[in-house]
Coordinates of C-alpha atoms in Angstrom, one line a residue:
X231 CA 96.3 -19.4 -21.5
X232 CA 96.6 -15.9 -19.9
X233 CA 99.0 -17.4 -17.3
X234 CA 101.1 -18.8 -20.1
X235 CA 101.1 -15.5 -22.0
X236 CA 102.1 -13.6 -18.8
X237 CA 105.0 -16.0 -18.3
X238 CA 106.2 -15.5 -21.9
X239 CA 106.0 -11.7 -21.6
X240 CA 107.9 -11.5 -18.4
X241 CA 110.6 -13.7 -19.8
X242 CA 110.8 -11.7 -23.0
X243 CA 111.3 -8.5 -21.0
X244 CA 114.0 -10.1 -18.9
X245 CA 115.8 -11.4 -22.0
X246 CA 115.5 -8.0 -23.7
X247 CA 116.9 -6.3 -20.6
X248 CA 119.8 -8.8 -20.4
X249 CA 120.5 -8.2 -24.1
X250 CA 120.5 -4.4 -23.6
X251 CA 117.5 -3.9 -25.8
X252 CA 115.5 -2.6 -22.9
X253 CA 116.8 -0.7 -19.8
X254 CA 116.3 -2.1 -16.4
X255 CA 112.8 -1.3 -14.9
X256 CA 110.4 -3.2 -12.6
X257 CA 107.7 -5.1 -14.4
X258 CA 104.4 -4.6 -12.7
X259 CA 100.8 -5.4 -13.9
X260 CA 100.9 -6.5 -17.6
X261 CA 97.4 -5.1 -18.3
X262 CA 96.6 -8.4 -19.9
X263 CA 93.0 -8.3 -21.3
X264 CA 90.7 -9.5 -24.1
X265 CA 90.6 -7.1 -27.0
X266 CA 87.0 -6.0 -27.8
X267 CA 87.6 -6.7 -31.5
X268 CA 88.8 -10.2 -32.3
X269 CA 90.8 -8.8 -35.2
X270 CA 93.2 -7.4 -32.6
X271 CA 94.0 -10.8 -31.3
X272 CA 92.8 -13.1 -28.5
X273 CA 94.8 -11.4 -25.8
X274 CA 96.7 -8.1 -25.6
X275 CA 99.1 -6.5 -23.1
X276 CA 99.5 -2.8 -22.4
X277 CA 102.8 -3.3 -20.6
X278 CA 104.7 -1.2 -23.1
X279 CA 102.4 1.7 -22.5
X280 CA 102.5 1.3 -18.8
X281 CA 106.3 1.2 -18.7
X282 CA 107.2 4.1 -21.0
X283 CA 108.1 6.5 -18.2
X284 CA 110.1 3.9 -16.3
X285 CA 112.0 2.9 -19.4
X286 CA 112.3 6.4 -20.9
X287 CA 111.4 4.8 -24.3
X288 CA 108.6 5.1 -26.7
X289 CA 105.9 2.5 -25.9
X290 CA 106.0 1.1 -29.5
X291 CA 109.8 0.6 -29.2
X292 CA 109.3 -1.3 -25.9
X293 CA 106.6 -3.4 -27.5
X294 CA 108.8 -4.3 -30.4
X295 CA 111.7 -5.3 -28.1
X296 CA 109.3 -7.6 -26.2
X297 CA 108.1 -9.2 -29.5
X298 CA 111.7 -9.6 -30.7
X299 CA 112.6 -11.7 -27.6
X300 CA 109.3 -13.6 -27.4
X301 CA 109.8 -17.4 -27.4
X302 CA 107.8 -19.6 -29.7
X303 CA 104.9 -21.4 -28.2
X304 CA 102.7 -24.0 -29.9
X305 CA 99.6 -22.4 -28.4
X306 CA 100.3 -19.0 -30.0
X307 CA 100.2 -18.6 -33.8
X308 CA 101.2 -15.0 -34.0
X309 CA 102.4 -12.0 -31.9
X310 CA 102.5 -8.5 -33.2
X311 CA 102.8 -4.9 -32.2
X312 CA 99.8 -2.7 -32.8
X313 CA 98.8 0.9 -32.4
X314 CA 100.8 3.0 -30.0
X315 CA 102.3 0.0 -28.2
X316 CA 99.9 -2.9 -27.7
X317 CA 101.3 -6.4 -28.0
X318 CA 98.6 -8.6 -29.5
X319 CA 98.6 -12.4 -29.2
X320 CA 96.7 -14.7 -31.6
X321 CA 96.1 -18.2 -30.3
X322 CA 96.4 -21.3 -32.4
X323 CA 93.1 -23.1 -33.2
X324 CA 94.1 -25.9 -30.8
X325 CA 94.8 -23.5 -27.9
X326 CA 91.7 -21.5 -28.6
X327 CA 89.5 -24.6 -28.7
X328 CA 91.0 -26.0 -25.5
X329 CA 88.4 -24.0 -23.5
X330 CA 85.8 -26.5 -24.6
X331 CA 87.7 -29.3 -22.8
X332 CA 88.4 -27.0 -19.8
X333 CA 84.7 -26.2 -19.4
X334 CA 83.7 -29.9 -19.5
X335 CA 86.3 -30.9 -17.0
X336 CA 85.7 -28.1 -14.5
X337 CA 81.9 -28.2 -14.8
X338 CA 80.2 -26.0 -12.3
X339 CA 83.6 -24.7 -11.1
X340 CA 84.4 -23.1 -14.4
X341 CA 85.0 -19.4 -13.9
X342 CA 85.4 -19.8 -10.2
X343 CA 88.0 -17.4 -8.8
X344 CA 89.4 -16.1 -5.5
X345 CA 89.3 -12.4 -6.1
X346 CA 87.1 -12.1 -3.0
X347 CA 89.8 -13.9 -1.0
X348 CA 87.2 -15.2 1.4
X349 CA 86.2 -11.7 2.6
X350 CA 83.0 -11.9 4.6
X351 CA 80.5 -9.6 2.9
X352 CA 77.0 -8.9 4.0
X353 CA 74.5 -7.9 1.3
X354 CA 71.3 -6.4 2.7
X355 CA 68.5 -6.0 0.3
X356 CA 64.7 -5.7 -0.2
X357 CA 64.1 -4.9 3.6
X358 CA 60.5 -3.8 2.8
X359 CA 58.3 -2.7 5.7
X360 CA 56.2 -5.7 6.9
X361 CA 53.0 -3.7 6.4
X362 CA 52.0 -4.9 3.0
X363 CA 52.9 -7.2 0.1
X364 CA 56.1 -6.7 -2.0
X365 CA 55.7 -4.7 -5.2
X366 CA 57.8 -4.8 -8.4
X367 CA 60.3 -2.3 -7.0
X368 CA 61.0 -4.7 -4.1
X369 CA 61.2 -7.5 -6.8
X370 CA 63.9 -5.7 -8.6
X371 CA 66.0 -5.4 -5.4
X372 CA 65.4 -9.1 -4.7
X373 CA 66.6 -10.1 -8.2
X374 CA 69.5 -7.8 -8.2
X375 CA 70.7 -8.6 -4.6
X376 CA 70.3 -12.4 -5.0
X377 CA 72.1 -12.5 -8.4
X378 CA 74.9 -10.3 -7.0
X379 CA 75.3 -12.7 -4.1
X380 CA 75.4 -15.7 -6.4
X381 CA 78.1 -14.3 -8.6
X382 CA 80.2 -12.9 -5.7
X383 CA 80.2 -16.4 -4.1
X384 CA 81.6 -17.8 -7.4
X385 CA 84.3 -15.2 -7.2
X386 CA 85.5 -16.2 -3.8
X387 CA 83.6 -14.0 -1.4
X388 CA 82.0 -15.3 1.8
X389 CA 78.5 -13.8 1.3
X390 CA 75.8 -13.4 3.9
X391 CA 72.3 -12.4 2.7
X392 CA 70.3 -10.2 5.1
X393 CA 66.8 -8.8 5.3
X394 CA 66.3 -5.9 7.7
X395 CA 62.7 -6.1 9.1
X396 CA 61.5 -2.5 9.8
X397 CA 59.2 -3.6 12.6
X398 CA 59.7 -0.6 14.9
X399 CA 58.2 2.8 14.5
X400 CA 55.1 4.7 13.7
X401 CA 54.4 2.9 10.4
X402 CA 53.6 -0.2 12.5
X403 CA 50.9 1.7 14.4
X404 CA 49.5 3.0 11.1
X405 CA 49.2 -0.6 9.9
X406 CA 47.5 -1.8 13.1
X407 CA 45.0 1.1 12.9
X408 CA 44.3 0.4 9.2
X409 CA 43.5 -3.3 9.9
X410 CA 41.4 -2.3 12.9
X411 CA 39.3 0.2 10.9
X412 CA 38.6 -2.4 8.2
X413 CA 37.7 -4.9 10.8
X414 CA 35.1 -2.5 12.3
X415 CA 33.7 -1.8 8.9
X416 CA 33.3 -5.5 8.2
X417 CA 31.5 -5.9 11.5
X418 CA 29.3 -2.9 10.6
X419 CA 28.3 -4.2 7.2
X420 CA 27.5 -7.7 8.5
X421 CA 25.4 -6.2 11.3
X422 CA 23.5 -3.6 9.3
X423 CA 22.9 -5.8 6.2
X424 CA 22.5 -9.1 7.9
X425 CA 24.8 -10.6 5.2
X426 CA 27.7 -13.1 5.3
X427 CA 31.3 -12.2 5.9
X428 CA 32.1 -13.0 2.3
X429 CA 29.4 -10.6 1.1
X430 CA 30.7 -7.9 3.5
X431 CA 34.2 -8.3 2.2
X432 CA 32.8 -7.8 -1.4
X433 CA 31.0 -4.7 -0.3
X434 CA 34.3 -3.1 0.9
X435 CA 36.2 -4.3 -2.2
X436 CA 33.5 -2.8 -4.5
X437 CA 33.6 0.4 -2.5
X438 CA 37.4 0.6 -2.8
X439 CA 37.2 -0.2 -6.5
X440 CA 34.8 2.8 -7.0
X441 CA 37.2 4.9 -5.0
X442 CA 40.2 4.0 -7.1
X443 CA 38.2 4.6 -10.3
X444 CA 37.1 8.0 -9.1
X445 CA 40.4 9.7 -9.8
X446 CA 39.3 13.2 -9.0
X447 CA 37.1 12.2 -6.0
X448 CA 34.2 13.8 -8.0
X449 CA 31.6 11.2 -6.7
X450 CA 32.4 10.7 -3.0
X451 CA 28.9 9.2 -2.5
X452 CA 30.0 6.2 -4.5
X453 CA 32.7 5.1 -2.0
X454 CA 31.4 5.8 1.5
X455 CA 33.4 3.2 3.3
X456 CA 36.7 4.2 1.7
X457 CA 35.9 7.9 2.5
X458 CA 35.1 7.0 6.1
X459 CA 38.3 4.9 6.3
X460 CA 40.4 7.9 5.2
X461 CA 38.5 10.3 7.4
X462 CA 38.8 8.3 10.6
X463 CA 42.5 7.7 10.1
X464 CA 43.2 11.2 8.9
X465 CA 44.5 9.9 5.6
X466 CA 47.4 8.3 7.4
X467 CA 46.6 4.7 6.4
X468 CA 47.3 1.7 4.3
X469 CA 44.4 1.3 1.9
X470 CA 45.1 -1.7 -0.3
X471 CA 42.9 -4.7 -0.8
X472 CA 45.2 -6.8 1.4
X473 CA 44.2 -4.8 4.5
X474 CA 40.6 -6.0 4.0
X475 CA 42.0 -9.5 3.6
X476 CA 43.9 -9.2 6.9
X477 CA 40.8 -7.8 8.7
X478 CA 38.7 -10.7 7.3
X479 CA 41.2 -13.1 8.8
X480 CA 40.6 -11.6 12.2
X481 CA 36.9 -11.7 11.8
X482 CA 37.1 -15.4 10.9
X483 CA 39.3 -16.3 13.8
X484 CA 38.0 -13.9 16.5
X485 CA 34.5 -13.0 15.5
X486 CA 33.3 -9.6 16.8
X487 CA 35.2 -9.8 20.1
X488 CA 37.3 -6.8 19.2
X489 CA 34.4 -4.5 18.2
X490 CA 33.9 -3.0 21.7
X491 CA 37.5 -3.4 22.8
X492 CA 39.7 -0.6 23.9
X493 CA 41.0 1.1 20.6
X494 CA 44.6 1.0 21.7
X495 CA 44.4 -2.6 22.8
X496 CA 42.6 -3.5 19.5
X497 CA 45.3 -1.7 17.4
X498 CA 48.1 -3.5 19.2
X499 CA 46.5 -6.9 18.8
X500 CA 45.9 -6.4 15.1
X501 CA 49.3 -4.8 14.6
X502 CA 51.2 -7.7 16.1
X503 CA 49.3 -10.5 14.5
X504 CA 48.8 -8.7 11.2
X505 CA 52.6 -8.0 11.0
X506 CA 53.4 -11.7 11.4
X507 CA 50.9 -12.5 8.6
X508 CA 52.5 -9.9 6.3
X509 CA 56.0 -11.1 7.1
X510 CA 55.1 -14.7 6.3
X511 CA 53.6 -13.4 3.0
X512 CA 56.8 -11.5 2.2
X513 CA 58.9 -14.6 2.9
X514 CA 56.7 -16.8 0.8
X515 CA 56.9 -14.3 -2.1
X516 CA 60.7 -14.2 -1.9
X517 CA 60.9 -18.0 -1.8
X518 CA 58.8 -18.1 -4.9
X519 CA 61.2 -15.7 -6.6
X520 CA 64.1 -18.0 -5.6
X521 CA 65.6 -15.4 -3.3
X522 CA 66.6 -16.7 0.1
X523 CA 68.1 -14.9 3.1
X524 CA 70.6 -16.2 5.7
X525 CA 69.5 -13.6 8.4
X526 CA 66.2 -11.9 9.1
X527 CA 67.2 -9.0 11.4
X528 CA 64.4 -7.3 13.5
X529 CA 64.7 -3.6 14.1
X530 CA 62.9 -4.2 17.4
X531 CA 65.8 -6.2 18.7
X532 CA 67.9 -3.0 18.6
X533 CA 65.7 -1.6 21.4
X534 CA 65.4 -4.6 23.6
X535 CA 67.1 -4.1 27.0
X536 CA 69.8 -6.5 28.0
X537 CA 70.8 -7.6 31.5
X538 CA 72.7 -4.3 32.0
X539 CA 69.6 -2.3 31.2
X540 CA 70.9 -1.0 27.9
X541 CA 69.8 -1.6 24.3
X542 CA 71.9 -1.9 21.2
X543 CA 70.8 1.7 20.3
X544 CA 71.9 2.9 23.7
X545 CA 75.3 1.3 23.3
X546 CA 75.8 2.6 19.8
X547 CA 75.0 6.1 20.9
X548 CA 77.3 5.8 23.9
X549 CA 80.1 4.7 21.5
X550 CA 79.6 7.8 19.4
X551 CA 79.5 9.9 22.5
X552 CA 82.9 8.5 23.6
X553 CA 84.3 9.4 20.2
X554 CA 83.1 13.0 20.7
X555 CA 80.4 13.0 18.0
X556 CA 77.3 13.7 20.1
X557 CA 75.8 16.9 21.6
X558 CA 72.5 18.2 22.8
X559 CA 70.8 21.4 21.6
X560 CA 69.1 23.9 23.9
X561 CA 65.8 22.0 23.5
X562 CA 67.3 18.7 24.7
X563 CA 67.5 16.9 21.3
X564 CA 70.5 14.7 20.8
X565 CA 72.5 15.3 17.6
X566 CA 75.2 13.4 15.7
X567 CA 78.0 15.8 14.6
X568 CA 78.1 14.3 11.0
X569 CA 79.4 17.6 9.5
X570 CA 82.8 16.7 11.0
X571 CA 82.8 13.7 8.7
X572 CA 81.7 15.3 5.4
X573 CA 77.9 15.5 5.8
X574 CA 76.2 18.8 4.9
X575 CA 74.5 19.1 8.2
X576 CA 74.3 17.4 11.6
X577 CA 71.6 14.7 12.2
X578 CA 69.1 14.2 15.0
X579 CA 69.2 10.9 16.9
X580 CA 66.8 11.6 19.7
X581 CA 64.0 14.2 19.3
X582 CA 63.1 16.8 21.9
X583 CA 60.2 14.6 23.0
X584 CA 62.6 11.7 23.6
X585 CA 61.5 9.8 20.5
X586 CA 64.3 8.0 18.6
X587 CA 64.7 8.8 14.9
X588 CA 65.0 6.2 12.2
X589 CA 68.6 7.2 11.8
X590 CA 69.3 6.2 15.4
X591 CA 68.1 2.6 14.5
X592 CA 70.4 2.7 11.5
X593 CA 73.4 3.7 13.5
X594 CA 72.9 0.8 15.9
X595 CA 72.1 -1.6 13.1
X596 CA 75.2 -0.9 11.1
X597 CA 77.4 -1.1 14.2
X598 CA 75.9 -4.5 14.7
X599 CA 76.6 -5.5 11.1
X600 CA 80.3 -4.6 11.4
X601 CA 80.7 -6.8 14.5
X602 CA 79.6 -9.7 12.3
X603 CA 81.2 -9.1 8.8
X604 CA 84.1 -7.4 7.1
X605 CA 82.3 -5.4 4.5
X606 CA 78.6 -4.2 4.1
X607 CA 76.7 -3.7 0.8
X608 CA 73.3 -2.1 1.2
X609 CA 70.9 -2.0 -1.8
X610 CA 68.6 1.0 -1.5
X611 CA 66.1 2.8 -3.8
X612 CA 67.4 5.9 -5.6
X613 CA 65.2 8.1 -3.4
X614 CA 67.6 7.3 -0.5
X615 CA 70.5 9.0 -2.2
X616 CA 70.6 11.8 0.4
X617 CA 70.7 9.3 3.2
X618 CA 74.0 7.7 2.2
X619 CA 76.4 10.3 3.6
X620 CA 74.9 10.3 7.1
X621 CA 75.0 6.5 7.4
X622 CA 78.5 6.4 6.0
X623 CA 79.6 9.1 8.5
X624 CA 78.2 7.1 11.3
X625 CA 80.1 4.0 10.2
X626 CA 83.3 6.0 10.0
X627 CA 82.7 7.5 13.5
X628 CA 82.1 4.0 14.8
X629 CA 85.5 2.9 13.5
X630 CA 84.7 1.4 10.1
X631 CA 85.7 3.9 7.4
X632 CA 85.3 2.7 3.8
X633 CA 83.5 -0.5 4.9
X634 CA 80.0 0.6 3.9
X635 CA 79.0 0.4 0.2
X636 CA 75.6 1.5 -1.0
X637 CA 74.1 0.5 -4.3
X638 CA 71.2 2.7 -5.5
X639 CA 68.6 1.3 -7.8
X640 CA 66.3 3.2 -10.1
X641 CA 62.5 2.5 -10.3
X642 CA 60.7 0.1 -12.5
X643 CA 58.1 1.5 -15.0
X644 CA 55.3 -1.1 -15.3
X645 CA 53.6 -1.2 -18.6
X646 CA 51.1 -3.3 -20.4
X647 CA 51.4 -3.2 -24.2
X648 CA 53.3 0.0 -24.0
X649 CA 50.7 1.7 -21.8
X650 CA 51.7 2.6 -18.2
X651 CA 50.0 0.7 -15.5
X652 CA 48.6 3.3 -13.1
X653 CA 49.7 2.9 -9.5
X654 CA 49.0 5.0 -6.5
X655 CA 50.3 4.5 -3.0
X656 CA 47.5 6.7 -1.6
X657 CA 44.8 4.6 -3.3
X658 CA 46.7 1.4 -2.6
X659 CA 46.8 0.3 -6.2
X660 CA 50.3 -1.1 -6.3
X661 CA 50.5 -4.5 -8.1
X662 CA 51.9 -7.1 -5.8
X663 CA 55.1 -8.7 -6.9
X664 CA 53.6 -12.2 -6.4
X665 CA 50.8 -11.4 -8.8
X666 CA 53.3 -10.2 -11.4
X667 CA 55.3 -13.4 -11.1
X668 CA 52.2 -15.6 -11.3
X669 CA 51.2 -13.9 -14.6
X670 CA 54.6 -13.5 -16.2
X671 CA 56.6 -16.4 -14.7
X672 CA 59.5 -16.3 -12.3
X673 CA 62.2 -16.9 -15.0
X674 CA 61.1 -14.0 -17.2
X675 CA 60.5 -11.7 -14.3
X676 CA 63.9 -12.2 -12.7
X677 CA 65.8 -12.1 -16.0
X678 CA 64.1 -8.8 -16.9
X679 CA 64.7 -7.2 -13.5
X680 CA 68.5 -7.6 -13.7
X681 CA 68.8 -6.9 -17.4
X682 CA 69.9 -3.3 -16.8
X683 CA 72.4 -1.6 -14.5
X684 CA 70.8 -0.7 -11.2
X685 CA 71.3 3.0 -11.9
X686 CA 69.0 2.7 -15.0
X687 CA 65.3 2.6 -14.9
X688 CA 63.6 -0.5 -16.3
X689 CA 60.5 -0.5 -18.5
X690 CA 58.8 -3.8 -17.6
X691 CA 56.1 -4.4 -20.3
X692 CA 54.1 -7.3 -19.0
X693 CA 52.9 -8.4 -22.4
X694 CA 56.3 -8.3 -24.0
X695 CA 57.9 -10.1 -21.1
X696 CA 55.3 -12.9 -21.4
X697 CA 56.1 -13.5 -25.1
X698 CA 57.5 -16.9 -25.9
X699 CA 59.5 -16.1 -29.0
X700 CA 62.9 -14.8 -30.0
X701 CA 61.9 -11.2 -29.4
X702 CA 62.0 -12.0 -25.7
X703 CA 65.6 -12.2 -24.5
X704 CA 65.0 -14.8 -21.7
X705 CA 63.2 -17.1 -24.1
X706 CA 65.9 -16.7 -26.7
X707 CA 68.6 -17.7 -24.2
X708 CA 66.6 -20.6 -22.7
X709 CA 65.7 -21.9 -26.2
X710 CA 69.4 -22.1 -27.0
X711 CA 70.0 -24.2 -23.9
X712 CA 67.0 -26.4 -24.7
X713 CA 68.2 -26.8 -28.3
X714 CA 71.6 -27.9 -27.1
X715 CA 70.0 -30.5 -24.8
X716 CA 68.0 -31.8 -27.8
X717 CA 71.2 -32.2 -29.8
X718 CA 73.0 -34.0 -27.0
X719 CA 70.0 -36.4 -26.5
X720 CA 70.1 -37.3 -30.2
X721 CA 73.8 -37.8 -30.0
X722 CA 73.4 -40.1 -27.1
X723 CA 70.4 -41.9 -28.5
X724 CA 68.2 -41.3 -25.4
X725 CA 64.7 -39.9 -25.0
X726 CA 63.7 -36.8 -23.1
X727 CA 62.3 -38.9 -20.3
X728 CA 65.6 -41.0 -20.1
X729 CA 67.6 -37.8 -20.1
X730 CA 65.6 -36.4 -17.2
X731 CA 66.6 -39.5 -15.2
X732 CA 70.2 -39.6 -16.3
X733 CA 71.0 -35.9 -16.0
X734 CA 72.4 -33.9 -18.9
X735 CA 76.0 -34.4 -17.8
X736 CA 75.7 -38.1 -18.3
X737 CA 73.8 -37.7 -21.5
X738 CA 76.6 -35.5 -22.8
X739 CA 79.2 -38.0 -21.7
X740 CA 77.5 -40.7 -23.7
X741 CA 77.1 -38.4 -26.7
X742 CA 80.7 -37.1 -26.8
X743 CA 82.6 -40.1 -25.5
X744 CA 85.9 -40.0 -23.6
X745 CA 88.2 -39.0 -26.5
X746 CA 87.7 -36.1 -29.0
X747 CA 90.1 -34.0 -31.1
X748 CA 89.4 -30.3 -30.8
X749 CA 92.0 -29.4 -33.5
X750 CA 89.3 -30.5 -36.0
X751 CA 87.3 -27.4 -35.1
X752 CA 88.5 -24.8 -37.7
X753 CA 85.3 -23.0 -38.7
X754 CA 85.2 -19.2 -37.8
X755 CA 81.9 -19.7 -35.9
X756 CA 83.6 -22.4 -33.8
X757 CA 86.4 -20.0 -33.0
X758 CA 83.9 -17.3 -32.0
X759 CA 82.1 -19.7 -29.7
X760 CA 85.4 -20.7 -28.0
X761 CA 86.4 -17.1 -27.6
X762 CA 83.0 -16.3 -26.0
X763 CA 83.3 -19.2 -23.5
X764 CA 86.9 -18.0 -22.7
X765 CA 85.4 -14.6 -21.6
X766 CA 83.3 -16.2 -18.9
X767 CA 85.9 -16.2 -16.0
X768 CA 86.6 -12.5 -16.6
X769 CA 82.9 -11.9 -16.7
X770 CA 82.4 -13.5 -13.3
X771 CA 85.2 -11.4 -11.8
X772 CA 83.9 -8.2 -13.3
X773 CA 80.3 -8.8 -12.2
X774 CA 81.5 -9.5 -8.7
X775 CA 84.1 -6.7 -8.5
X776 CA 81.9 -4.0 -10.1
X777 CA 78.6 -5.2 -8.4
X778 CA 77.1 -5.5 -11.9
X779 CA 75.1 -8.7 -12.4
X780 CA 73.3 -7.1 -15.3
X781 CA 76.3 -8.1 -17.5
X782 CA 75.2 -11.7 -17.0
X783 CA 72.1 -11.2 -19.2
X784 CA 74.1 -9.5 -21.9
X785 CA 76.7 -12.3 -21.9
X786 CA 74.0 -15.0 -22.0
X787 CA 72.3 -13.4 -25.1
X788 CA 75.7 -13.0 -26.9
X789 CA 76.6 -16.6 -26.1
X790 CA 73.2 -17.8 -27.3
X791 CA 73.6 -15.8 -30.5
X792 CA 77.1 -17.2 -31.1
X793 CA 75.7 -20.7 -30.6
X794 CA 72.8 -20.2 -33.0
X795 CA 75.3 -18.9 -35.6
X796 CA 77.5 -21.9 -35.1
X797 CA 74.7 -24.3 -35.4
X798 CA 73.4 -22.7 -38.6
X799 CA 76.8 -23.2 -40.3
X800 CA 78.2 -26.3 -38.7
X801 CA 76.6 -29.8 -39.0
X802 CA 76.9 -31.4 -35.6
X803 CA 75.1 -34.7 -36.2
X804 CA 74.7 -36.7 -39.4
X805 CA 71.3 -36.5 -41.0
X806 CA 69.8 -37.9 -44.2
X807 CA 71.9 -36.7 -47.1
X808 CA 74.3 -34.8 -44.8
X809 CA 77.0 -37.0 -43.5
X810 CA 79.5 -35.8 -40.9
X811 CA 82.9 -37.3 -40.1
X812 CA 82.6 -39.1 -36.8
X813 CA 85.6 -37.4 -35.3
X814 CA 84.4 -33.9 -36.3
X815 CA 80.9 -34.7 -34.9
X816 CA 82.4 -35.7 -31.5
X817 CA 84.5 -32.5 -31.4
X818 CA 81.4 -30.4 -32.2
X819 CA 79.3 -32.2 -29.6
X820 CA 82.0 -31.4 -27.0
X821 CA 81.8 -27.7 -28.1
X822 CA 78.0 -27.9 -27.8
X823 CA 78.1 -29.4 -24.4
X824 CA 80.6 -26.8 -23.1
X825 CA 78.2 -24.1 -24.3
X826 CA 75.4 -25.8 -22.5
X827 CA 77.3 -25.8 -19.3
X828 CA 78.2 -22.1 -19.4
X829 CA 74.7 -21.1 -20.5
X830 CA 73.3 -23.0 -17.5
X831 CA 75.8 -21.5 -15.1
X832 CA 75.0 -18.0 -16.4
X833 CA 71.3 -18.5 -16.0
X834 CA 71.8 -20.0 -12.6
X835 CA 73.5 -16.8 -11.5
X836 CA 70.5 -14.9 -12.9
X837 CA 68.2 -17.1 -10.8
X838 CA 66.7 -18.5 -14.0
X839 CA 66.0 -22.1 -14.9
X840 CA 67.9 -23.7 -17.8
X841 CA 65.2 -25.9 -19.5
X842 CA 66.1 -29.1 -21.2
X843 CA 63.2 -28.8 -23.6
X844 CA 60.7 -26.0 -24.7

């Protein structure tokens, strides 16, 4: 219908200009949109407001001239001028209801557009260090990034999902040393106490539990192994339970062969093998969260020497040098002249001791990205805000100005019945994302984690998110879908088991039939439902364009609410003492089925299942 309205408006302007009621001016964007208030029509154009300067006329006078020359159309019941110069269009019931048929005919392609024009966009997200399990913050980036990719693909973008593995740098050595220290402690406990490995593991876990409980370290004698762990590693360690699990794995597979080994050799062995175990754990958790990546990019690969003896980092820095952006200070450190590109200070790439900075990796990594894709979207935590300018400056210097986009995400406050869950990175008491999904469920977890804009903090109350009633938004939406499936099963006369085999599309086809008259749908709740479905294509475009998948959850809840209101007022199927005209029942079943399809599609973009029964 918007295409038809645009055609009518452009013709009306041309006719008004030919008649002398409007001066000659170029008609640009009509500003055609859905009014927020249905009382202002189904569609409105701001063309009169946009053209006032060109026409040298008051917007309202332009709007009236457009309306005066508007041709009649059976799909439009009324056109009127409103406010300072809006032209509002009110659709006929038949035209408004036609969206039900469109949804059913287009199915999964409903709302698909080409605003992305096939642009190859890489979205890099999560990218947690492979030195520990994912926590809820990583889970938010997983949900946000994956849902953004899904909706962008529907909007015509060619999307590549990428995970950057930070497997190079000092944190990897810290991880290796942490595992090695726990391995030695396990060997010590087994030897001194003559106990089994299981018992030794429990000793270390109990000791760590006492350490975590001792907030002020007032009773150090209660956690000697944890104190020794921190002392031996200078406090620079990863202290979570999972480190004990990794150390146990090496004790099971290798026995005590590494107890008397060279410390450096032992660290390297545990670092490399432990890193692979953690990466597999990360991949498994992401798979469970329904988040999949096309590319797993290793930071180490940036430092591997090619046949010419240079690495990707070497080549990227050489490119910056060619462009005149590098210089050395008096101590020999290599700097990037980022102030020339808007940064507040220049940035170090190679330290005086010859060590590469993390920024050097990022320069090479982003240069690599732009040799593969047209546009890059990085999703980072809000604490990386100060890092954006230097990376963007590097991209500009490398020849890709305006091609880097960074989305910053706020933290997640984890609560249980309104009480904050205490977490400490130092004490290693972060709750693994997998444990959270296992307790709450993947559907509720993902839905909640994208329910707010990325620049807003999320309060994730475990007990509230677990609730299976209408106070829980994801349950409310899923229940609407399950309720619709139940109606369609009854309309088709099939059982839940039969419907599972047939598929809901076939069930709906049997319930609705091939012919139905949508003009029979005249109740206000039916009109509201049709209007909400008509908003879906614009929703998809807006979510993709504005990188705002949180709007999907808002829309899903509104659509579920409109459906529940409709079902309360409108009898869909005949029941004892409540007959329904067969033609009206078929039309309402078509509306119900269209709602099912859009609800399912919206939930799919959220990474949430659309259940057929609950």
